[in-house]
Amino acid sequence: AMDGYAVALDDHSERFRVVAEVQAGSISERAIAAGECARVFTGAQIPSGASQVIMQEDVERAGEWMIPRTRDRTTHVRLRGEDARAGTPLLHAAQRLGACDVSLLAHLGAVEPLVSPAPRVVHVVTGRELVPPEQLPAPGQIRDTNSSLIGALLAESGVELARQIRCGDDLAETIAAVRS
């Protein structure tokens, strides 16, 4: 979890000989023995025999030697399964996936999760008294504000508004609008 030097947690040597360097993405084939350490970088796998990383800010380097200035029992090592235990639900059925959820799925290698498509809605507005919001209402008419409200609520919810249709109060007209 840190740039530093990998040592055995219970090795209380006053100084450690640097015998390897492990970059992130590579593996050291050299095991660490008593009095030895490996220079490791954040994200690197620590070598066999090591169980602690002493942060680089807490050491002095003198040639092939690393001398800890300060040291405690903090390991700075992330263990396999530390993020989540096998069998632990990380996402739930019917959950809307957000950016962090997609990142979690990528971390797990789930690049093609089974998801439902976003719903599509056709909104049919009935009422002879309704006119579009941009139109000046005549006596007995009102502006159709609900269509704007419904459209905005659907957009906020991630629902696709496929179409909005205004029709009168006549049943045949409403049926024709729905069929269209």
XYZ file of C-alpha atoms in Angstrom:
180
model
C 0.000 0.000 0.000
C 3.040 2.318 0.210
C 6.353 3.025 -1.452
C 9.020 1.703 0.881
C 11.012 -1.332 1.921
C 9.578 -4.807 2.452
C 10.930 -6.645 5.514
C 9.794 -9.397 7.858
C 7.627 -7.821 10.570
C 9.443 -9.733 13.306
C 12.966 -9.012 11.995
C 14.336 -6.429 14.423
C 17.621 -5.808 12.607
C 18.989 -2.278 12.966
C 19.729 -2.120 9.259
C 18.697 -4.148 6.216
C 20.599 -4.978 3.051
C 18.553 -4.088 -0.056
C 18.573 -7.288 -2.136
C 15.755 -6.644 -4.611
C 13.510 -4.008 -6.139
C 9.899 -4.745 -7.007
C 7.982 -2.412 -9.317
C 4.192 -2.468 -9.463
C 3.119 -5.188 -11.881
C 6.190 -7.361 -11.347
C 7.083 -10.161 -8.936
C 10.332 -10.711 -7.069
C 11.762 -14.196 -7.326
C 14.125 -13.403 -4.440
C 12.866 -14.314 -0.953
C 13.713 -11.925 1.875
C 15.865 -13.386 4.683
C 16.755 -11.940 8.103
C 18.575 -8.615 7.763
C 17.395 -8.173 4.161
C 14.753 -6.065 2.476
C 13.360 -5.264 -0.963
C 12.605 -1.817 -2.317
C 8.902 -1.939 -3.244
C 6.549 0.508 -4.896
C 2.840 1.082 -4.256
C 0.867 -1.714 -5.859
C 3.788 -4.140 -5.994
C 3.520 -7.658 -4.641
C 5.801 -8.033 -1.641
C 8.411 -10.800 -1.883
C 8.261 -14.062 -0.014
C 9.565 -13.706 3.530
C 8.349 -10.100 3.852
C 5.285 -9.152 5.876
C 5.700 -5.399 6.414
C 6.531 -2.359 4.310
C 8.397 0.430 6.075
C 7.466 3.668 4.339
C 10.293 5.339 2.434
C 9.739 8.515 4.480
C 10.678 6.562 7.632
C 14.073 5.262 6.483
C 17.539 6.376 5.498
C 19.241 4.807 2.520
C 23.016 4.372 2.583
C 24.165 2.570 -0.557
C 22.913 -1.004 -0.375
C 21.645 -0.498 3.192
C 18.300 0.710 4.512
C 18.173 1.971 8.086
C 14.728 2.475 9.676
C 14.432 5.831 11.481
C 11.079 4.909 12.956
C 9.151 1.661 12.896
C 5.951 0.310 14.402
C 3.723 -2.745 13.826
C 1.783 -1.159 10.917
C 2.291 -3.442 7.927
C 1.150 -1.247 4.999
C 0.281 -4.513 3.243
C -3.086 -5.157 1.637
C -4.201 -8.752 1.819
C -6.098 -10.723 -0.794
C -9.788 -10.667 0.101
C -9.391 -7.565 2.254
C -11.803 -5.531 0.118
C -14.550 -8.154 0.264
C -14.856 -11.757 1.330
C -15.884 -14.437 -1.173
C -19.664 -14.754 -1.245
C -20.310 -11.259 0.121
C -22.943 -9.469 -1.984
C -21.411 -6.279 -3.366
C -24.349 -5.152 -5.499
C -28.002 -6.058 -5.223
C -30.569 -7.164 -7.785
C -32.608 -4.297 -9.223
C -29.971 -1.798 -8.098
C -29.366 1.123 -10.437
C -25.684 1.098 -11.403
C -23.776 4.303 -10.750
C -20.193 5.211 -11.655
C -18.700 3.564 -8.536
C -20.700 0.387 -9.185
C -19.378 0.179 -12.746
C -15.832 0.634 -11.386
C -16.437 -2.166 -8.866
C -17.655 -4.458 -11.633
C -14.520 -3.671 -13.664
C -12.380 -4.489 -10.603
C -14.107 -7.867 -10.445
C -13.657 -8.482 -14.174
C -17.419 -8.316 -14.774
C -17.326 -6.312 -18.001
C -20.649 -7.516 -19.406
C -23.058 -7.568 -16.449
C -26.645 -8.620 -17.063
C -28.668 -5.422 -16.820
C -32.119 -4.268 -17.790
C -32.390 -1.500 -20.344
C -33.584 1.888 -19.184
C -37.379 2.106 -19.404
C -38.953 3.993 -22.305
C -42.176 5.901 -21.756
C -44.859 7.311 -24.005
C -46.761 9.986 -22.117
C -50.337 10.596 -23.248
C -51.915 13.804 -21.987
C -55.667 14.154 -22.177
C -57.786 17.246 -21.851
C -59.380 19.649 -24.329
C -58.469 22.552 -22.063
C -54.697 21.968 -22.376
C -52.483 23.955 -24.713
C -48.692 23.764 -25.159
C -46.739 25.882 -22.620
C -45.512 28.260 -25.336
C -49.079 29.048 -26.435
C -51.184 31.796 -24.863
C -54.297 30.104 -23.437
C -57.664 31.228 -24.771
C -60.558 31.611 -22.350
C -61.268 28.202 -20.784
C -57.807 26.832 -21.577
C -54.693 26.304 -19.434
C -51.074 25.620 -20.241
C -50.002 21.971 -20.092
C -47.390 22.165 -17.321
C -47.661 18.499 -16.349
C -45.974 17.369 -19.564
C -42.918 19.484 -18.713
C -42.979 18.135 -15.146
C -43.315 14.502 -16.257
C -40.538 14.930 -18.853
C -38.167 16.410 -16.263
C -38.989 13.745 -13.634
C -38.424 10.968 -16.145
C -35.073 12.490 -17.200
C -33.989 12.784 -13.537
C -34.838 9.110 -13.084
C -32.913 7.960 -16.146
C -36.069 7.042 -18.033
C -36.257 7.757 -21.755
C -39.262 9.812 -22.791
C -39.938 8.357 -26.232
C -42.854 10.647 -27.009
C -45.438 12.971 -25.496
C -48.857 13.113 -27.106
C -51.670 15.588 -26.367
C -55.196 14.585 -27.224
C -58.671 15.589 -26.182
C -61.012 13.778 -23.844
C -62.544 11.608 -26.578
C -61.973 7.837 -26.096
C -61.480 7.141 -29.809
C -58.927 9.987 -30.026
C -57.074 8.604 -26.984
C -57.021 5.071 -28.454
C -55.685 6.440 -31.745
C -52.976 8.377 -29.872
C -51.867 5.271 -27.967
C -51.838 3.162 -31.152
C -49.737 5.735 -32.969
